Amino acid sequence: MATAAKKITLSSSRDIPFNQLVISQANVRRIKAGVSIEELAEDIARRTLLQSITVRPVRDADGNETGMFEIPAGGPRYRALELLVKQKRLAKNAPVPCVIRESGMAEEDSLAENIQRAPLHPLDQFRAFLTFREKGMSEEEIAANQFVSVSVVKQRLRLASVSPKLLDIYAADGMTLDQLMAFTVNGDHERQEQVFERLAQGYSKEPHLIRRMLTEGAVRAADKRAQFVGLEAYAEAGGVIMHDLFQGDDGGWLQDVVLLDMLVAEKLRELSEAISAEGWKWIDVAPDFPYGHTYGLRHLRGEQLPLTEEEQATRDALQAELDGLEETYADAEELPEEVDERLGEIETAISALDDRPTVFDPEEIGRAGAFVSIDGLGNLRVERGYVRPEDERPIEPEVDPEIEDGVSAVAARAEHEDEHLTADIETTADPEEDDGLKPIPDRLMTELTAHRTLALRHALGERPDVAFLAALHALTLRAFYHYGSDTCLEFDLKSVSFGAQAPGLNDSSLASAVDGRHQAWVAALPKEPGELWEALQAFDGDSRYALFAHCVSLSVNAIYEAYNRRPRALAHADQLAQAVDRDMVAAGWEPTIDTYLGRVTKARILASVREAKGTRAGDRIEHLKKGDMAEKAQELLAGSGWLPEPLRTPGHPVTEVDDASAVETGQSGDREVEDAAEDGGETAMAESEPGIEDEPAEIDMHVIAAE
């Protein structure tokens, strides 16, 4: 006959007064981590104790019960209750629900309670937060209820809002937490699933690739178009902004590019109407113009409105305050915050006063136009006063005054002796000796001036200083006045436009520097070309050299063109670069996906990484597809100073890293979720586990997996 299995008897439980409980030295947990005692006490005060405490009777030397009970597991809950007693929010003899253990070892109880529990899956916590929200709790209320920040609540709600299909894959360990966080960038479930299917067909599934694919075609909030329109205006028009709650996203991505471009066009049109009302013949409006779009156009020389007496007094006072502060803190290593702030305010105010509006001749305004666009910071850029060649006044032919007088005399006689006009002209062209003083014949004038030209050439060749001044005069005429008839030198200056525009060239710091230098010279030179020679004579040597260098620099053409190969000219460009010690790294050029890496072959990408970071760094990205390889290469090359061959200056060292010392950078795969410890979403669990991480970092959500 079969013997019946012995039934399990559970440990008894009862309420024990708090003042009969003590902490046991048998608790295996020694390291304090996770939820603070203060937070746990507040949670118990709100929801009471949700889990009983395991205790053992304390016996004397004879084995008799003393009426006290020790706690081998559940120390944090005891400390939280103790804090509530000290705060007089709980009675000293308040009954505490306890499970009384007799058999086994206390250390065994402590270890088992800490490790033999299934941790709450992060997805369960995300969904719990979503349930709170669906039941009417605000994000602030959820945060207060769970003792986390509002940003953490937003993060977990965003994770719970990912496509249910992808959440199921994550729950089945088919996706890492990092990957799930990347999918939150775009809230379109269909798009999320499409990206996941594309990733399933490839090798790389890294989070940065997921983010890039989900934001493909969107415009970053830092884009000058977005800054020009304003994110609020875009959102009010119904535009969607995608945000990444887990990484810095520089304001996010604007998803509706068509809407953004429409808003840009509308705002530009509205602002250009005010510019057009100034009377310009034409207005060219575009978000951006190519670099050099004003080449070949004459720029009007307007005059700045003078400061009023009140404005001048204000400026003088600001300048005096600025000089005083600079003198006071001249020896200070670091300025006090309030002084630094005040200096900034003064400089801004002075700049506003100095940036006076320019007044143009109304007659010239009717012949000229303006370009209206957006600068690199998203502000309105207005370039006024450019005259197109077809709108210039017809240039009247130059006539010698003596010849002009002779022609006038002939014309006067013709009014009375029309029938003898031809004969008179012939007589005037070949005067007799007794006709008095007449203009020198053209043929003789040519011969005489030929002698003069030769003499000038010889004399100028022996006076380098005057020759330099004459060349400077001719170059300056071409660079600033667009007239060539005011010089006797057969000297020309050509400034080619940039046929193929590099990304961001017009908004680059170099473009701003060149234009700023040009405008500074515009302000320093006389308005009329006839006054230029005297002005240049009055310049000191340094000013002449600086102006000469600027004019010559405008003629540089080191552009490679497939249809116009100039190997010797490009070789000279290398020599020139070496002579001026050109440094493209200092000029701000970096190898990015847009500027280089995304537009060359995989072999060139690998070659650049190996040259800059060593062979091992290149080997680590060799298996990637081109798009992923370019993105990884951009990270590796950032700040390395590496340059492609066309940008290198002869004599400058090429960045190289020895393989033996190559830094193990760029090696990153999908970070796996670390072993889960215990979740703080359910306070009942938090109370029984002293090492719980309840609140993850607000940006880095990896620690969610450890909850």
Short mmCIF file of C-alpha atoms in Angstrom, two decimals, residues 284-638:
data_model
loop_
_atom_site.label_atom_id
_atom_site.label_comp_id
_atom_site.label_asym_id
_atom_site.label_seq_id
_atom_site.Cartn_x
_atom_site.Cartn_y
_atom_site.Cartn_z
CA ASP A 284 16.26 87.77 -54.87
CA VAL A 285 14.85 85.54 -52.10
CA ALA A 286 16.09 82.05 -51.19
CA PRO A 287 16.92 80.13 -47.98
CA ASP A 288 20.51 80.02 -49.17
CA PHE A 289 22.65 81.38 -51.99
CA PRO A 290 25.85 79.76 -53.27
CA TYR A 291 29.15 81.19 -52.15
CA GLY A 292 30.28 83.97 -54.49
CA HIS A 293 26.79 84.82 -55.75
CA THR A 294 27.68 88.52 -55.76
CA TYR A 295 30.71 88.12 -58.04
CA GLY A 296 30.47 90.31 -61.12
CA LEU A 297 28.00 92.69 -59.49
CA ARG A 298 28.89 96.24 -58.49
CA HIS A 299 28.21 96.95 -54.85
CA LEU A 300 26.83 100.39 -54.04
CA ARG A 301 28.75 102.48 -51.55
CA GLY A 302 26.19 103.87 -49.16
CA GLU A 303 26.78 106.02 -46.11
CA GLN A 304 25.97 105.16 -42.53
CA LEU A 305 23.61 107.44 -40.66
CA PRO A 306 25.51 109.45 -38.04
CA LEU A 307 24.78 108.99 -34.37
CA THR A 308 22.52 111.53 -32.74
CA GLU A 309 23.93 113.56 -29.87
CA GLU A 310 22.05 111.38 -27.39
CA GLU A 311 23.29 108.17 -29.02
CA GLN A 312 26.85 109.45 -29.12
CA ALA A 313 26.68 110.34 -25.43
CA THR A 314 25.36 106.86 -24.64
CA ARG A 315 28.14 105.26 -26.65
CA ASP A 316 30.82 107.37 -24.96
CA ALA A 317 29.48 106.40 -21.53
CA LEU A 318 29.44 102.70 -22.46
CA GLN A 319 32.96 102.90 -23.84
CA ALA A 320 34.21 104.63 -20.70
CA GLU A 321 32.61 101.95 -18.51
CA LEU A 322 34.10 99.22 -20.70
CA ASP A 323 37.59 100.76 -20.53
CA GLY A 324 37.27 101.15 -16.75
CA LEU A 325 36.27 97.53 -16.18
CA GLU A 326 39.02 96.24 -18.44
CA GLU A 327 41.60 98.34 -16.61
CA THR A 328 40.33 97.26 -13.18
CA TYR A 329 40.43 93.56 -14.00
CA ALA A 330 43.43 93.61 -16.34
CA ASP A 331 45.48 91.38 -14.00
CA ALA A 332 42.64 89.10 -12.91
CA GLU A 333 43.00 85.48 -13.99
CA GLU A 334 39.23 85.00 -13.99
CA LEU A 335 36.54 87.65 -14.11
CA PRO A 336 33.70 87.62 -11.57
CA GLU A 337 30.50 86.33 -13.10
CA GLU A 338 28.64 89.63 -12.77
CA VAL A 339 31.55 91.56 -14.33
CA ASP A 340 31.81 89.14 -17.24
CA GLU A 341 28.06 89.42 -17.79
CA ARG A 342 28.23 93.22 -17.71
CA LEU A 343 31.11 93.29 -20.20
CA GLY A 344 29.02 91.22 -22.57
CA GLU A 345 26.07 93.59 -22.19
CA ILE A 346 28.26 96.64 -22.88
CA GLU A 347 29.86 95.09 -25.96
CA THR A 348 26.44 94.12 -27.32
CA ALA A 349 25.10 97.64 -26.75
CA ILE A 350 28.12 99.25 -28.44
CA SER A 351 27.83 96.89 -31.40
CA ALA A 352 24.15 97.80 -31.78
CA LEU A 353 25.04 101.50 -31.86
CA ASP A 354 27.91 100.99 -34.29
CA ASP A 355 25.83 98.84 -36.62
CA ARG A 356 24.15 101.81 -38.24
CA PRO A 357 21.78 101.47 -41.18
CA THR A 358 23.32 102.37 -44.54
CA VAL A 359 21.71 105.06 -46.70
CA PHE A 360 21.96 104.76 -50.50
CA ASP A 361 21.39 107.23 -53.27
CA PRO A 362 17.69 106.92 -54.32
CA GLU A 363 18.69 106.99 -57.98
CA GLU A 364 21.10 104.11 -57.43
CA ILE A 365 18.49 102.16 -55.44
CA GLY A 366 16.24 102.14 -58.50
CA ARG A 367 18.98 100.42 -60.48
CA ALA A 368 20.21 97.95 -57.81
CA GLY A 369 18.77 95.04 -55.87
CA ALA A 370 19.13 92.96 -52.73
CA PHE A 371 19.60 89.33 -51.77
CA VAL A 372 17.43 88.04 -48.92
CA SER A 373 18.36 84.71 -47.33
CA ILE A 374 19.07 82.94 -44.02
CA ASP A 375 22.49 82.99 -42.38
CA GLY A 376 24.14 80.03 -40.67
CA LEU A 377 22.56 80.85 -37.28
CA GLY A 378 19.02 81.04 -38.63
CA ASN A 379 18.82 84.84 -38.74
CA LEU A 380 17.65 86.94 -41.69
CA ARG A 381 20.51 87.91 -43.99
CA VAL A 382 19.97 90.96 -46.25
CA GLU A 383 22.65 91.96 -48.77
CA ARG A 384 21.63 95.31 -50.23
CA GLY A 385 22.92 97.41 -53.08
CA TYR A 386 24.13 95.11 -55.86
CA VAL A 387 23.92 96.30 -59.49
CA ARG A 388 23.74 93.78 -62.29
CA PRO A 389 25.79 94.49 -65.45
CA GLU A 390 22.66 94.96 -67.56
CA ASP A 391 21.41 97.65 -65.17
CA GLU A 392 24.57 99.76 -65.28
CA ARG A 393 24.51 103.17 -66.95
CA PRO A 394 25.93 103.12 -70.50
CA ILE A 395 29.60 104.10 -70.38
CA GLU A 396 30.12 107.22 -72.47
CA PRO A 397 33.15 107.03 -74.76
CA GLU A 398 36.11 109.06 -73.57
CA VAL A 399 36.84 112.04 -75.82
CA ASP A 400 39.94 114.18 -75.76
CA PRO A 401 38.94 117.73 -74.70
CA GLU A 402 40.81 119.37 -77.60
CA ILE A 403 39.23 117.05 -80.15
CA GLU A 404 35.86 117.61 -78.54
CA ASP A 405 36.28 121.40 -78.96
CA GLY A 406 37.18 120.95 -82.62
CA VAL A 407 34.19 118.76 -83.29
CA SER A 408 31.95 121.31 -81.54
CA ALA A 409 33.26 124.08 -83.77
CA VAL A 410 32.62 122.03 -86.90
CA ALA A 411 29.12 121.25 -85.70
CA ALA A 412 28.43 124.97 -85.15
CA ARG A 413 29.53 125.87 -88.64
CA ALA A 414 27.46 123.03 -90.03
CA GLU A 415 24.29 124.72 -88.79
CA HIS A 416 24.95 127.60 -91.20
CA GLU A 417 26.97 125.91 -93.92
CA ASP A 418 25.45 122.46 -94.16
CA GLU A 419 26.50 122.02 -97.76
CA HIS A 420 30.20 122.52 -96.85
CA LEU A 421 30.18 120.13 -93.81
CA THR A 422 32.26 117.37 -95.39
CA ALA A 423 34.87 119.77 -96.70
CA ASP A 424 35.18 121.50 -93.31
CA ILE A 425 35.72 118.21 -91.50
CA GLU A 426 38.43 117.22 -93.95
CA THR A 427 40.12 120.60 -93.51
CA THR A 428 39.97 120.29 -89.71
CA ALA A 429 41.50 116.79 -89.79
CA ASP A 430 44.50 118.03 -91.80
CA PRO A 431 45.16 121.63 -90.63
CA GLU A 432 47.40 124.02 -92.48
CA GLU A 433 50.27 125.71 -90.69
CA ASP A 434 48.67 129.14 -90.91
CA ASP A 435 45.37 128.02 -89.39
CA GLY A 436 46.64 128.61 -85.85
CA LEU A 437 47.05 126.15 -82.92
CA LYS A 438 45.23 122.92 -83.74
CA PRO A 439 45.04 119.46 -82.05
CA ILE A 440 48.05 117.23 -82.61
CA PRO A 441 47.33 114.68 -85.34
CA ASP A 442 46.35 111.22 -84.12
CA ARG A 443 49.27 109.49 -85.79
CA LEU A 444 51.73 111.82 -84.12
CA MET A 445 49.98 111.43 -80.75
CA THR A 446 50.37 107.68 -81.03
CA GLU A 447 54.06 107.99 -81.78
CA LEU A 448 54.68 110.44 -78.94
CA THR A 449 52.81 108.40 -76.37
CA ALA A 450 54.68 105.30 -77.47
CA HIS A 451 57.87 107.04 -76.40
CA ARG A 452 56.17 108.08 -73.18
CA THR A 453 55.02 104.51 -72.48
CA LEU A 454 58.49 103.11 -72.98
CA ALA A 455 59.95 105.76 -70.71
CA LEU A 456 57.34 105.02 -68.05
CA ARG A 457 58.08 101.31 -68.25
CA HIS A 458 61.79 101.93 -67.77
CA ALA A 459 61.31 104.39 -64.91
CA LEU A 460 58.68 102.24 -63.18
CA GLY A 461 60.94 99.22 -63.45
CA GLU A 462 63.54 101.09 -61.40
CA ARG A 463 61.03 102.19 -58.73
CA PRO A 464 59.61 99.07 -57.03
CA ASP A 465 57.74 101.19 -54.52
CA VAL A 466 55.81 103.10 -57.18
CA ALA A 467 55.33 99.95 -59.24
CA PHE A 468 53.80 98.24 -56.24
CA LEU A 469 51.51 101.23 -55.67
CA ALA A 470 50.44 101.25 -59.33
CA ALA A 471 49.70 97.52 -59.27
CA LEU A 472 47.80 97.92 -56.02
CA HIS A 473 45.80 100.76 -57.56
CA ALA A 474 44.84 98.63 -60.58
CA LEU A 475 43.93 95.60 -58.48
CA THR A 476 41.88 97.66 -56.05
CA LEU A 477 39.95 99.25 -58.90
CA ARG A 478 39.01 95.82 -60.17
CA ALA A 479 38.26 94.37 -56.75
CA PHE A 480 36.20 97.22 -55.34
CA TYR A 481 35.04 99.51 -58.15
CA HIS A 482 34.59 97.22 -61.17
CA TYR A 483 36.14 99.81 -63.47
CA GLY A 484 39.27 99.27 -65.52
CA SER A 485 39.55 102.57 -67.36
CA ASP A 486 41.01 104.49 -64.42
CA THR A 487 44.44 102.91 -64.74
CA CYS A 488 47.04 102.85 -67.50
CA LEU A 489 48.21 99.39 -66.45
CA GLU A 490 47.05 96.48 -68.56
CA PHE A 491 46.41 94.68 -65.33
CA ASP A 492 43.38 92.53 -64.61
CA LEU A 493 41.96 90.65 -61.66
CA LYS A 494 39.72 87.65 -62.17
CA SER A 495 37.82 86.14 -59.27
CA VAL A 496 36.19 82.90 -60.35
CA SER A 497 32.95 81.72 -58.83
CA PHE A 498 32.60 78.30 -57.25
CA GLY A 499 30.85 76.12 -59.81
CA ALA A 500 30.31 73.15 -57.50
CA GLN A 501 29.21 74.30 -54.07
CA ALA A 502 30.58 72.43 -51.07
CA PRO A 503 28.04 71.83 -48.28
CA GLY A 504 27.80 74.80 -45.93
CA LEU A 505 30.50 76.77 -47.74
CA ASN A 506 28.57 80.03 -47.70
CA ASP A 507 27.93 79.77 -43.94
CA SER A 508 31.44 78.66 -43.00
CA SER A 509 33.70 80.66 -40.71
CA LEU A 510 36.16 81.11 -43.58
CA ALA A 511 33.51 82.67 -45.81
CA SER A 512 32.54 85.03 -42.98
CA ALA A 513 36.18 85.96 -42.40
CA VAL A 514 36.84 86.75 -46.07
CA ASP A 515 33.64 88.78 -46.38
CA GLY A 516 34.36 90.63 -43.12
CA ARG A 517 37.83 91.58 -44.33
CA HIS A 518 36.41 92.75 -47.66
CA GLN A 519 33.77 94.91 -46.01
CA ALA A 520 36.39 96.44 -43.71
CA TRP A 521 38.32 97.58 -46.78
CA VAL A 522 35.13 98.87 -48.39
CA ALA A 523 34.71 101.16 -45.40
CA ALA A 524 38.34 102.29 -45.55
CA LEU A 525 38.51 103.11 -49.28
CA PRO A 526 37.11 106.27 -50.90
CA LYS A 527 33.73 106.11 -52.54
CA GLU A 528 34.84 107.38 -55.96
CA PRO A 529 37.54 105.61 -58.00
CA GLY A 530 39.07 108.92 -59.02
CA GLU A 531 40.10 109.50 -55.40
CA LEU A 532 41.74 106.10 -54.99
CA TRP A 533 45.29 107.03 -56.09
CA GLU A 534 45.62 109.80 -53.53
CA ALA A 535 44.10 107.57 -50.84
CA LEU A 536 46.60 104.79 -51.53
CA GLN A 537 49.48 107.25 -51.44
CA ALA A 538 48.35 108.28 -47.97
CA PHE A 539 48.28 104.67 -46.70
CA ASP A 540 51.21 103.44 -44.66
CA GLY A 541 53.26 100.50 -45.88
CA ASP A 542 51.49 97.89 -43.75
CA SER A 543 48.07 98.99 -44.98
CA ARG A 544 49.20 98.81 -48.61
CA TYR A 545 50.61 95.34 -48.13
CA ALA A 546 47.43 94.16 -46.40
CA LEU A 547 45.21 95.55 -49.16
CA PHE A 548 47.46 94.10 -51.84
CA ALA A 549 47.32 90.68 -50.19
CA HIS A 550 43.53 90.85 -50.01
CA CYS A 551 43.15 91.80 -53.67
CA VAL A 552 45.55 89.11 -54.84
CA SER A 553 43.83 86.52 -52.64
CA LEU A 554 40.55 87.10 -54.47
CA SER A 555 42.16 85.85 -57.68
CA VAL A 556 43.23 82.46 -56.28
CA ASN A 557 41.73 79.56 -58.21
CA ALA A 558 42.86 76.18 -56.91
CA ILE A 559 39.65 74.37 -57.83
CA TYR A 560 39.90 71.03 -59.59
CA GLU A 561 37.52 70.82 -62.54
CA ALA A 562 37.19 67.63 -64.57
CA TYR A 563 36.58 69.58 -67.78
CA ASN A 564 39.46 72.03 -67.23
CA ARG A 565 42.49 70.18 -65.97
CA ARG A 566 45.31 72.49 -64.88
CA PRO A 567 48.02 70.32 -63.29
CA ARG A 568 50.64 73.06 -63.24
CA ALA A 569 48.24 75.57 -61.68
CA LEU A 570 47.28 73.05 -58.98
CA ALA A 571 50.95 72.30 -58.36
CA HIS A 572 51.48 76.03 -57.84
CA ALA A 573 48.54 75.99 -55.40
CA ASP A 574 50.47 73.45 -53.33
CA GLN A 575 53.50 75.70 -53.35
CA LEU A 576 51.36 78.64 -52.30
CA ALA A 577 49.78 76.59 -49.50
CA GLN A 578 53.22 75.68 -48.23
CA ALA A 579 54.38 79.29 -48.40
CA VAL A 580 51.44 80.58 -46.32
CA ASP A 581 51.51 77.49 -44.05
CA ARG A 582 47.87 76.72 -44.74
CA ASP A 583 46.24 74.57 -42.02
CA MET A 584 42.87 73.11 -43.03
CA VAL A 585 42.34 71.61 -39.57
CA ALA A 586 42.68 75.02 -37.95
CA ALA A 587 40.38 76.37 -40.67
CA GLY A 588 37.66 74.11 -39.30
CA TRP A 589 37.47 71.31 -41.87
CA GLU A 590 36.62 67.87 -40.50
CA PRO A 591 36.01 64.53 -42.24
CA THR A 592 32.29 63.89 -41.84
CA ILE A 593 29.73 61.84 -43.70
CA ASP A 594 28.62 64.93 -45.65
CA THR A 595 32.05 66.38 -46.40
CA TYR A 596 33.94 63.22 -47.32
CA LEU A 597 33.23 59.81 -45.77
CA GLY A 598 29.76 59.33 -47.22
CA ARG A 599 30.95 60.20 -50.71
CA VAL A 600 33.94 57.90 -51.20
CA THR A 601 34.35 54.14 -51.50
CA LYS A 602 34.66 51.75 -48.58
CA ALA A 603 38.30 51.25 -49.45
CA ARG A 604 39.01 54.97 -48.99
CA ILE A 605 37.08 55.06 -45.72
CA LEU A 606 39.15 52.17 -44.38
CA ALA A 607 42.36 53.74 -45.63
CA SER A 608 41.58 57.00 -43.82
CA VAL A 609 40.84 55.22 -40.52
CA ARG A 610 43.94 53.04 -40.75
CA GLU A 611 46.11 56.04 -41.51
CA ALA A 612 44.72 58.07 -38.62
CA LYS A 613 43.97 55.38 -36.01
CA GLY A 614 45.98 52.34 -37.00
CA THR A 615 45.32 49.07 -38.80
CA ARG A 616 43.45 47.51 -35.89
CA ALA A 617 40.90 50.33 -35.84
CA GLY A 618 40.29 49.85 -39.55
CA ASP A 619 39.95 46.10 -39.15
CA ARG A 620 37.21 46.56 -36.56
CA ILE A 621 34.93 48.38 -39.00
CA GLU A 622 35.86 46.46 -42.14
CA HIS A 623 32.83 44.15 -41.88
CA LEU A 624 30.29 47.01 -41.78
CA LYS A 625 28.16 48.19 -44.65
CA LYS A 626 29.20 51.46 -46.22
CA GLY A 627 26.69 53.66 -44.36
CA ASP A 628 27.58 52.16 -40.98
CA MET A 629 31.27 52.24 -41.83
CA ALA A 630 31.09 55.95 -42.71
CA GLU A 631 29.31 56.74 -39.45
CA LYS A 632 31.81 54.79 -37.37
CA ALA A 633 34.70 56.37 -39.27
CA GLN A 634 33.28 59.82 -38.52
CA GLU A 635 33.37 59.01 -34.80
CA LEU A 636 36.90 57.63 -35.02
CA LEU A 637 38.32 60.52 -37.04
CA ALA A 638 36.69 63.28 -34.98
#
